[in-house]
Amino acid sequence: MSYPVTPYPTPTQAADVPGPVGSDDEYSPLLEVVVGTADGARIPPLDRSTLLNLFPDLSPKELADVTVGAFPSRVLAEAAEDLDGLAELLADLGVQVHRPAPIVHDLEFGTPHWRTSGFYSYCPRDLALIVGSAIIAAPSPMRARMFELAGLRELFQQRMLAGSAWIAAPPPQLREELFADDGRGQRTLGEIEPVFDAANILRCGADLFYLVSNSGNELGHRWLQTTLSALGDYRVHPIRGVYPHTHIDSTISLLREGLVLLNPERIRSPWQLPQPLRSWDHLWCPPMAVAPCASRHPLSSEWIGMNLLMVRPDLAIVDGAQTELIDALRRRAIDVIPHTLRHARTMGGGLHCVTLDLRRERQTG
C-alpha cells in the first residue's frame, strides 16, 4: 500500500532563525508558545497502549461502546474555535504564537511488532519537554503518538539551527509485554524500557518533578535524570503513589515560586510531595464545576478544570466555568483571564495541555 507524502519545508536558513528556545519553569512571563490544533483529531485503534493511556478504567462492555475514528464534526469545529480564540488571546497579550503544521492522523503505520494509526495534535505539551534551551522529544508509551511531533519538526529544527539542543529519547518498541496485567484485570505500565510523556513533568529551574504513573515509568525517570545531568545540574524528583493514570497537570500546578495548586483528591498531605515543594504555600483546589460532556467516555476527569496556563506569576488563563478556583487565585494576588475549552474533557486536554511554552523570560539572581 502506498501513502501520500507531504514533503517537509526547506530548512530555514540560519540567518532567519528567531533564536533558541528558553523556558525554565511553568510561570515566568510567557514570551513564545505553541497552541495545539484540533484538525484531524481522532480516537486511535484500541490496542493495549491506547487502553492504558486513554481508557484505563473502562470495562469490556464500556469499551465496546467507544467509537474509533474521528471525533464528531461539531466537537472538532468547536474545539478549533476555542483553540483559535486562545491563540488570539495570547497574541493580544504580546505572546508570539505558533501552531503545529498539518498532519494526516488517520494513516496506518507500524513497527515489526504492531500496527496502528495516529491520534491528534491537540496537546503539544504532551510529547515535547523544554528544559532551558533544550528540546526533548519524549518516548510516549502510546503507540498512536509515535509520529505526532512531526507537526512541530520544522519549528524545532529552526531552534536547533539557532543553538538549541534537540534531543530524542530512544524510540521505544512498545511491545505487548510492556503493558502487563496487574493481576486484577487492569493494565499497568511495565519497566522493560524507558517510556514517558512530557506532560508527566513540571519544571522549576534546576528541579523537575516527574509523575511515575501509567504514562511515565521508573526507567523513563532514570533516562531523563541521566540525560539532564549531562546538560547541567538538574534534579528530577519522582512523585510516586499519588495518581496512577495520565499526566501531572490535573494533580499539581506550579503557580509561582513558592505557591503550588494541589488536587485534594490525589494529594492528601504535603508529605506526598517531593521535598522542594513541601515548604511551599499549598493552595488546595476547590471542587470543580462540571459542565455537560459531549462524550460518554471522556479522555479526562472533571479535574481537567484545574489545568491552567500561567502567563506570568500574577496572571493565569483559567477555565471560565471554575469560578471558585478563579476566586481562590485572585485571593492569592493572581489575576485571571477566563477562557473555556468546551471539549477539554472529551479530547483530554486543558489550557496547560494544549500549549507548549517555547520561551519564558529568564530569571536572574
CSV table of C-alpha atoms in Angstrom, one decimal:
chain,number,residue,atom,x,y,z
A,1,MET,CA,0.0,0.0,0.0
A,2,SER,CA,1.3,3.5,-0.8
A,3,TYR,CA,0.6,6.6,1.2
A,4,PRO,CA,0.6,10.3,0.1
A,5,VAL,CA,3.8,12.0,1.0
A,6,THR,CA,3.9,15.6,2.3
A,7,PRO,CA,7.4,17.0,1.8
A,8,TYR,CA,8.9,18.9,4.7
A,9,PRO,CA,9.6,22.6,4.1
A,10,THR,CA,13.1,23.6,3.1
A,11,PRO,CA,15.1,24.1,6.3
A,12,THR,CA,15.2,27.7,7.4
A,13,GLN,CA,18.5,29.4,6.8
A,14,ALA,CA,20.4,30.1,10.0
A,15,ALA,CA,20.2,33.9,9.4
A,16,ASP,CA,16.4,33.7,9.5
A,17,VAL,CA,16.1,31.7,12.7
A,18,PRO,CA,14.5,33.7,15.6
A,19,GLY,CA,16.6,32.2,18.3
A,20,PRO,CA,16.8,29.1,20.6
A,21,VAL,CA,14.1,28.1,23.0
A,22,GLY,CA,14.4,29.2,26.6
A,23,SER,CA,12.0,28.1,29.3
A,24,ASP,CA,12.9,27.0,32.9
A,25,ASP,CA,9.6,26.8,34.7
A,26,GLU,CA,5.8,26.9,34.4
A,27,TYR,CA,5.1,30.5,35.5
A,28,SER,CA,7.8,33.1,34.4
A,29,PRO,CA,6.5,35.7,31.9
A,30,LEU,CA,5.5,33.9,28.7
A,31,LEU,CA,7.1,35.1,25.5
A,32,GLU,CA,6.5,32.4,22.9
A,33,VAL,CA,4.1,29.4,22.8
A,34,VAL,CA,2.7,26.7,20.6
A,35,VAL,CA,-1.1,26.3,20.7
A,36,GLY,CA,-2.4,23.0,19.5
A,37,THR,CA,-4.9,22.2,16.7
A,38,ALA,CA,-8.0,20.0,16.6
A,39,ASP,CA,-7.5,19.3,12.9
A,40,GLY,CA,-7.8,15.6,12.2
A,41,ALA,CA,-8.2,14.6,15.8
A,42,ARG,CA,-9.4,11.0,16.3
A,43,ILE,CA,-9.6,8.1,18.7
A,44,PRO,CA,-6.9,5.6,17.5
A,45,PRO,CA,-7.3,1.8,17.4
A,46,LEU,CA,-7.8,0.3,20.8
A,47,ASP,CA,-4.6,-1.6,21.4
A,48,ARG,CA,-3.1,-2.2,24.8
A,49,SER,CA,-1.3,1.2,24.8
A,50,THR,CA,-4.4,3.1,23.9
A,51,LEU,CA,-6.5,1.4,26.6
A,52,LEU,CA,-3.8,2.1,29.2
A,53,ASN,CA,-3.5,5.8,28.4
A,54,LEU,CA,-7.0,6.8,27.3
A,55,PHE,CA,-9.4,4.3,28.8
A,56,PRO,CA,-7.7,2.7,31.9
A,57,ASP,CA,-10.9,2.3,33.9
A,58,LEU,CA,-13.4,1.2,31.3
A,59,SER,CA,-14.9,-2.3,31.5
A,60,PRO,CA,-15.0,-4.5,28.3
A,61,LYS,CA,-18.7,-3.6,27.9
A,62,GLU,CA,-17.9,0.1,28.1
A,63,LEU,CA,-15.0,-0.3,25.7
A,64,ALA,CA,-17.4,-1.9,23.1
A,65,ASP,CA,-19.2,1.5,23.2
A,66,VAL,CA,-16.1,3.5,22.2
A,67,THR,CA,-16.1,4.8,18.7
A,68,VAL,CA,-12.7,4.6,17.0
A,69,GLY,CA,-12.0,7.2,14.4
A,70,ALA,CA,-12.6,11.0,14.0
A,71,PHE,CA,-14.2,12.9,16.8
A,72,PRO,CA,-17.7,14.2,15.9
A,73,SER,CA,-17.6,17.2,13.4
A,74,ARG,CA,-19.3,19.5,15.9
A,75,VAL,CA,-16.7,18.7,18.6
A,76,LEU,CA,-13.9,19.3,16.2
A,77,ALA,CA,-15.3,22.6,14.9
A,78,GLU,CA,-15.9,23.9,18.5
A,79,ALA,CA,-12.6,22.8,19.7
A,80,ALA,CA,-10.9,24.5,16.8
A,81,GLU,CA,-12.8,27.7,17.5
A,82,ASP,CA,-11.7,27.6,21.2
A,83,LEU,CA,-8.1,27.0,20.3
A,84,ASP,CA,-8.1,29.8,17.8
A,85,GLY,CA,-9.6,32.0,20.5
A,86,LEU,CA,-6.8,31.0,22.9
A,87,ALA,CA,-4.2,31.8,20.3
A,88,GLU,CA,-5.7,35.2,19.7
A,89,LEU,CA,-5.9,35.9,23.4
A,90,LEU,CA,-2.2,35.1,23.9
A,91,ALA,CA,-1.2,37.1,20.8
A,92,ASP,CA,-3.1,40.1,22.3
A,93,LEU,CA,-1.1,39.7,25.5
A,94,GLY,CA,2.1,40.1,23.4
A,95,VAL,CA,3.0,36.4,23.2
A,96,GLN,CA,4.4,35.0,20.0
A,97,VAL,CA,2.1,32.1,18.9
A,98,HIS,CA,2.8,29.1,16.7
A,99,ARG,CA,0.5,26.3,15.6
A,100,PRO,CA,1.5,22.7,14.6
A,101,ALA,CA,1.9,22.0,10.9
A,102,PRO,CA,-1.0,19.8,9.5
A,103,ILE,CA,-0.6,16.1,9.9
A,104,VAL,CA,-2.8,13.4,8.4
A,105,HIS,CA,-3.5,11.3,11.6
A,106,ASP,CA,-5.6,8.5,10.1
A,107,LEU,CA,-2.8,6.9,8.1
A,108,GLU,CA,-1.7,3.5,9.2
A,109,PHE,CA,1.9,3.0,10.4
A,110,GLY,CA,3.7,0.4,12.5
A,111,THR,CA,6.9,-1.5,13.5
A,112,PRO,CA,7.8,-5.1,13.3
A,113,HIS,CA,5.7,-5.7,16.4
A,114,TRP,CA,2.4,-3.8,15.8
A,115,ARG,CA,0.4,-1.5,13.5
A,116,THR,CA,-1.8,1.4,14.4
A,117,SER,CA,-2.8,4.9,13.2
A,118,GLY,CA,-2.5,8.4,14.7
A,119,PHE,CA,-4.2,10.4,17.4
A,120,TYR,CA,-4.1,14.2,17.2
A,121,SER,CA,-2.1,17.5,17.5
A,122,TYR,CA,-4.4,18.9,20.2
A,123,CYS,CA,-1.9,18.7,23.1
A,124,PRO,CA,1.6,19.8,22.0
A,125,ARG,CA,2.8,19.7,25.6
A,126,ASP,CA,2.2,16.0,25.9
A,127,LEU,CA,5.3,14.9,23.9
A,128,ALA,CA,7.8,17.8,24.0
A,129,LEU,CA,9.7,19.0,27.0
A,130,ILE,CA,11.5,22.3,27.0
A,131,VAL,CA,14.3,22.4,29.6
A,132,GLY,CA,16.3,25.7,29.4
A,133,SER,CA,17.5,25.9,25.8
A,134,ALA,CA,17.0,22.2,25.1
A,135,ILE,CA,14.1,20.5,23.4
A,136,ILE,CA,13.5,16.9,24.4
A,137,ALA,CA,11.1,14.6,22.4
A,138,ALA,CA,9.5,12.2,24.9
A,139,PRO,CA,9.2,8.4,24.3
A,140,SER,CA,5.5,8.2,24.7
A,141,PRO,CA,4.0,4.8,25.9
A,142,MET,CA,1.2,5.2,23.4
A,143,ARG,CA,1.8,3.7,20.0
A,144,ALA,CA,-0.5,6.1,18.2
A,145,ARG,CA,1.6,9.1,19.2
A,146,MET,CA,4.9,7.8,17.7
A,147,PHE,CA,5.0,10.4,14.9
A,148,GLU,CA,2.8,13.1,16.4
A,149,LEU,CA,5.7,15.6,16.8
A,150,ALA,CA,6.1,15.7,13.0
A,151,GLY,CA,3.8,18.8,13.2
A,152,LEU,CA,6.5,20.6,15.2
A,153,ARG,CA,9.5,19.2,13.4
A,154,GLU,CA,10.3,22.3,11.3
A,155,LEU,CA,9.9,24.6,14.3
A,156,PHE,CA,12.2,22.5,16.4
A,157,GLN,CA,14.7,22.3,13.5
A,158,GLN,CA,14.8,26.1,13.3
A,159,ARG,CA,15.6,26.3,17.0
A,160,MET,CA,18.3,23.7,16.7
A,161,LEU,CA,19.9,25.8,14.0
A,162,ALA,CA,19.8,28.7,16.4
A,163,GLY,CA,21.6,26.8,19.2
A,164,SER,CA,19.0,24.7,21.0
A,165,ALA,CA,20.0,21.1,21.8
A,166,TRP,CA,17.3,18.9,20.1
A,167,ILE,CA,17.2,15.5,21.8
A,168,ALA,CA,15.0,12.5,21.2
A,169,ALA,CA,14.7,9.7,23.8
A,170,PRO,CA,15.4,6.2,22.5
A,171,PRO,CA,12.4,5.2,20.4
A,172,PRO,CA,10.5,2.6,22.4
A,173,GLN,CA,9.5,-0.7,21.0
A,174,LEU,CA,6.1,-0.7,22.8
A,175,ARG,CA,5.7,-4.4,22.6
A,176,GLU,CA,2.8,-6.2,24.2
A,177,GLU,CA,4.7,-7.3,27.3
A,178,LEU,CA,5.3,-3.6,28.3
A,179,PHE,CA,1.5,-3.4,29.0
A,180,ALA,CA,1.2,-6.2,31.6
A,181,ASP,CA,-1.8,-7.3,33.6
A,182,ASP,CA,-1.6,-6.2,37.2
A,183,GLY,CA,-3.3,-9.4,38.4
A,184,ARG,CA,-6.6,-7.7,38.9
A,185,GLY,CA,-7.7,-7.4,35.3
A,186,GLN,CA,-6.2,-4.0,34.8
A,187,ARG,CA,-3.3,-3.0,32.5
A,188,THR,CA,-0.2,-1.4,34.0
A,189,LEU,CA,2.9,0.1,32.5
A,190,GLY,CA,6.0,-2.1,32.8
A,191,GLU,CA,9.7,-1.5,33.2
A,192,ILE,CA,11.1,-3.1,30.1
A,193,GLU,CA,12.2,0.1,28.5
A,194,PRO,CA,12.1,3.9,29.3
A,195,VAL,CA,8.8,5.5,28.3
A,196,PHE,CA,7.1,8.7,29.5
A,197,ASP,CA,5.0,11.6,28.2
A,198,ALA,CA,6.5,15.1,28.7
A,199,ALA,CA,3.2,16.1,30.4
A,200,ASN,CA,4.3,13.9,33.3
A,201,ILE,CA,6.8,16.6,34.2
A,202,LEU,CA,6.7,20.1,35.8
A,203,ARG,CA,9.7,22.4,35.8
A,204,CYS,CA,11.0,24.8,38.4
A,205,GLY,CA,14.5,25.8,37.5
A,206,ALA,CA,17.0,23.1,38.2
A,207,ASP,CA,14.3,21.0,39.9
A,208,LEU,CA,11.9,18.9,37.7
A,209,PHE,CA,9.0,16.9,39.1
A,210,TYR,CA,8.2,13.6,37.4
A,211,LEU,CA,5.0,11.7,38.0
A,212,VAL,CA,5.5,7.9,38.0
A,213,SER,CA,2.3,6.6,36.5
A,214,ASN,CA,0.8,4.7,33.5
A,215,SER,CA,2.2,7.5,31.3
A,216,GLY,CA,5.7,7.5,32.7
A,217,ASN,CA,7.6,4.6,34.2
A,218,GLU,CA,10.6,4.4,36.6
A,219,LEU,CA,13.0,3.8,33.7
A,220,GLY,CA,11.8,6.9,32.0
A,221,HIS,CA,12.6,8.9,35.1
A,222,ARG,CA,16.1,7.4,35.2
A,223,TRP,CA,16.7,8.2,31.5
A,224,LEU,CA,15.6,11.8,32.0
A,225,GLN,CA,17.7,12.2,35.1
A,226,THR,CA,20.9,10.9,33.4
A,227,THR,CA,20.3,12.9,30.2
A,228,LEU,CA,19.7,16.2,32.0
A,229,SER,CA,22.7,15.5,34.2
A,230,ALA,CA,24.8,15.7,31.0
A,231,LEU,CA,23.3,19.2,30.3
A,232,GLY,CA,23.7,20.7,33.8
A,233,ASP,CA,22.9,20.4,37.5
A,234,TYR,CA,19.3,19.2,37.1
A,235,ARG,CA,17.4,17.2,39.7
A,236,VAL,CA,14.4,15.1,38.5
A,237,HIS,CA,12.3,14.3,41.6
A,238,PRO,CA,10.0,11.3,41.2
A,239,ILE,CA,6.4,11.6,42.5
A,240,ARG,CA,5.0,8.1,43.4
A,241,GLY,CA,1.7,6.8,44.6
A,242,VAL,CA,-0.5,9.9,44.1
A,243,TYR,CA,-2.2,9.3,40.7
A,244,PRO,CA,-1.8,6.2,38.6
A,245,HIS,CA,-3.1,7.5,35.3
A,246,THR,CA,-2.1,10.1,32.7
A,247,HIS,CA,-0.1,13.3,33.2
A,248,ILE,CA,0.6,15.5,36.2
A,249,ASP,CA,-1.1,18.8,35.4
A,250,SER,CA,-4.5,18.0,36.8
A,251,THR,CA,-2.9,17.0,40.0
A,252,ILE,CA,-0.2,19.6,40.6
A,253,SER,CA,0.1,23.1,39.1
A,254,LEU,CA,3.0,25.4,39.9
A,255,LEU,CA,1.6,29.0,40.1
A,256,ARG,CA,4.7,31.0,41.0
A,257,GLU,CA,7.8,30.3,43.0
A,258,GLY,CA,6.6,29.3,46.5
A,259,LEU,CA,2.9,28.7,45.6
A,260,VAL,CA,1.5,25.4,44.3
A,261,LEU,CA,-2.0,24.3,43.4
A,262,LEU,CA,-2.9,20.8,44.6
A,263,ASN,CA,-5.7,18.4,43.7
A,264,PRO,CA,-7.2,17.4,47.2
A,265,GLU,CA,-8.4,14.0,46.0
A,266,ARG,CA,-4.9,12.9,45.0
A,267,ILE,CA,-2.6,14.9,47.3
A,268,ARG,CA,-3.8,14.5,50.9
A,269,SER,CA,-0.7,15.7,52.6
A,270,PRO,CA,2.3,17.8,51.7
A,271,TRP,CA,4.5,14.8,52.7
A,272,GLN,CA,3.4,13.2,49.4
A,273,LEU,CA,5.2,16.0,47.5
A,274,PRO,CA,8.9,16.0,46.6
A,275,GLN,CA,11.0,17.7,49.3
A,276,PRO,CA,11.4,21.1,47.4
A,277,LEU,CA,7.6,21.6,47.3
A,278,ARG,CA,6.8,20.7,50.9
A,279,SER,CA,7.8,24.1,52.2
A,280,TRP,CA,5.8,26.0,49.5
A,281,ASP,CA,2.5,27.6,50.2
A,282,HIS,CA,-0.2,25.0,49.3
A,283,LEU,CA,-3.4,26.1,47.6
A,284,TRP,CA,-5.9,23.2,47.7
A,285,CYS,CA,-8.0,23.3,44.6
A,286,PRO,CA,-11.8,23.9,45.2
A,287,PRO,CA,-14.3,21.4,43.8
A,288,MET,CA,-14.7,21.5,40.1
A,289,ALA,CA,-17.7,22.9,38.3
A,290,VAL,CA,-18.7,20.0,36.0
A,291,ALA,CA,-20.2,21.0,32.6
A,292,PRO,CA,-22.0,18.7,30.2
A,293,CYS,CA,-19.7,16.5,28.2
A,294,ALA,CA,-20.0,15.5,24.6
A,295,SER,CA,-18.7,12.0,25.2
A,296,ARG,CA,-19.9,9.2,27.4
A,297,HIS,CA,-16.3,8.2,27.8
A,298,PRO,CA,-14.3,11.4,28.1
A,299,LEU,CA,-10.5,11.3,28.0
A,300,SER,CA,-10.1,13.5,31.1
A,301,SER,CA,-11.8,13.7,34.5
A,302,GLU,CA,-13.6,16.8,35.8
A,303,TRP,CA,-10.2,17.8,37.4
A,304,ILE,CA,-9.1,19.0,33.9
A,305,GLY,CA,-10.7,22.2,35.2
A,306,MET,CA,-7.6,23.0,37.3
A,307,ASN,CA,-5.4,22.6,34.3
A,308,LEU,CA,-4.4,26.3,33.8
A,309,LEU,CA,-1.8,28.3,32.0
A,310,MET,CA,0.3,30.8,33.8
A,311,VAL,CA,1.1,33.8,31.6
A,312,ARG,CA,3.2,35.3,34.3
A,313,PRO,CA,3.3,34.9,38.1
A,314,ASP,CA,0.5,37.3,38.6
A,315,LEU,CA,-1.7,36.3,35.6
A,316,ALA,CA,-3.4,33.0,34.8
A,317,ILE,CA,-5.7,31.8,32.0
A,318,VAL,CA,-8.3,29.6,33.7
A,319,ASP,CA,-11.4,27.6,32.6
A,320,GLY,CA,-14.1,30.2,32.8
A,321,ALA,CA,-16.5,27.7,34.5
A,322,GLN,CA,-14.3,27.3,37.5
A,323,THR,CA,-15.4,30.4,39.5
A,324,GLU,CA,-14.4,29.0,42.9
A,325,LEU,CA,-10.8,28.4,41.6
A,326,ILE,CA,-10.7,31.8,40.0
A,327,ASP,CA,-11.8,33.4,43.3
A,328,ALA,CA,-9.1,31.4,45.2
A,329,LEU,CA,-6.4,32.5,42.7
A,330,ARG,CA,-7.4,36.2,43.0
A,331,ARG,CA,-7.2,36.0,46.8
A,332,ARG,CA,-3.6,35.0,46.2
A,333,ALA,CA,-3.0,38.1,44.1
A,334,ILE,CA,-3.2,36.2,40.8
A,335,ASP,CA,-5.3,37.9,38.2
A,336,VAL,CA,-7.3,35.7,35.9
A,337,ILE,CA,-8.4,35.7,32.3
A,338,PRO,CA,-11.3,33.2,31.8
A,339,HIS,CA,-11.2,31.1,28.7
A,340,THR,CA,-13.2,27.9,28.1
A,341,LEU,CA,-12.2,24.9,26.1
A,342,ARG,CA,-15.6,23.3,25.6
A,343,HIS,CA,-14.3,19.9,24.9
A,344,ALA,CA,-11.4,19.7,27.3
A,345,ARG,CA,-12.8,16.5,28.9
A,346,THR,CA,-13.9,14.9,25.6
A,347,MET,CA,-10.5,15.4,24.0
A,348,GLY,CA,-8.3,15.1,27.0
A,349,GLY,CA,-6.6,18.5,27.3
A,350,GLY,CA,-7.0,21.7,29.3
A,351,LEU,CA,-5.3,25.0,28.9
A,352,HIS,CA,-1.8,23.8,30.1
A,353,CYS,CA,-2.1,20.7,27.9
A,354,VAL,CA,-3.0,22.5,24.6
A,355,THR,CA,0.0,24.8,24.9
A,356,LEU,CA,3.8,24.4,24.9
A,357,ASP,CA,5.8,27.3,26.1
A,358,LEU,CA,9.0,27.8,24.0
A,359,ARG,CA,10.3,30.9,25.7
A,360,ARG,CA,9.7,32.5,29.0
A,361,GLU,CA,11.5,35.4,30.5
A,362,ARG,CA,14.7,34.1,32.0
A,363,GLN,CA,15.0,34.8,35.8
A,364,THR,CA,18.3,36.1,37.1
A,365,GLY,CA,19.8,36.2,40.6
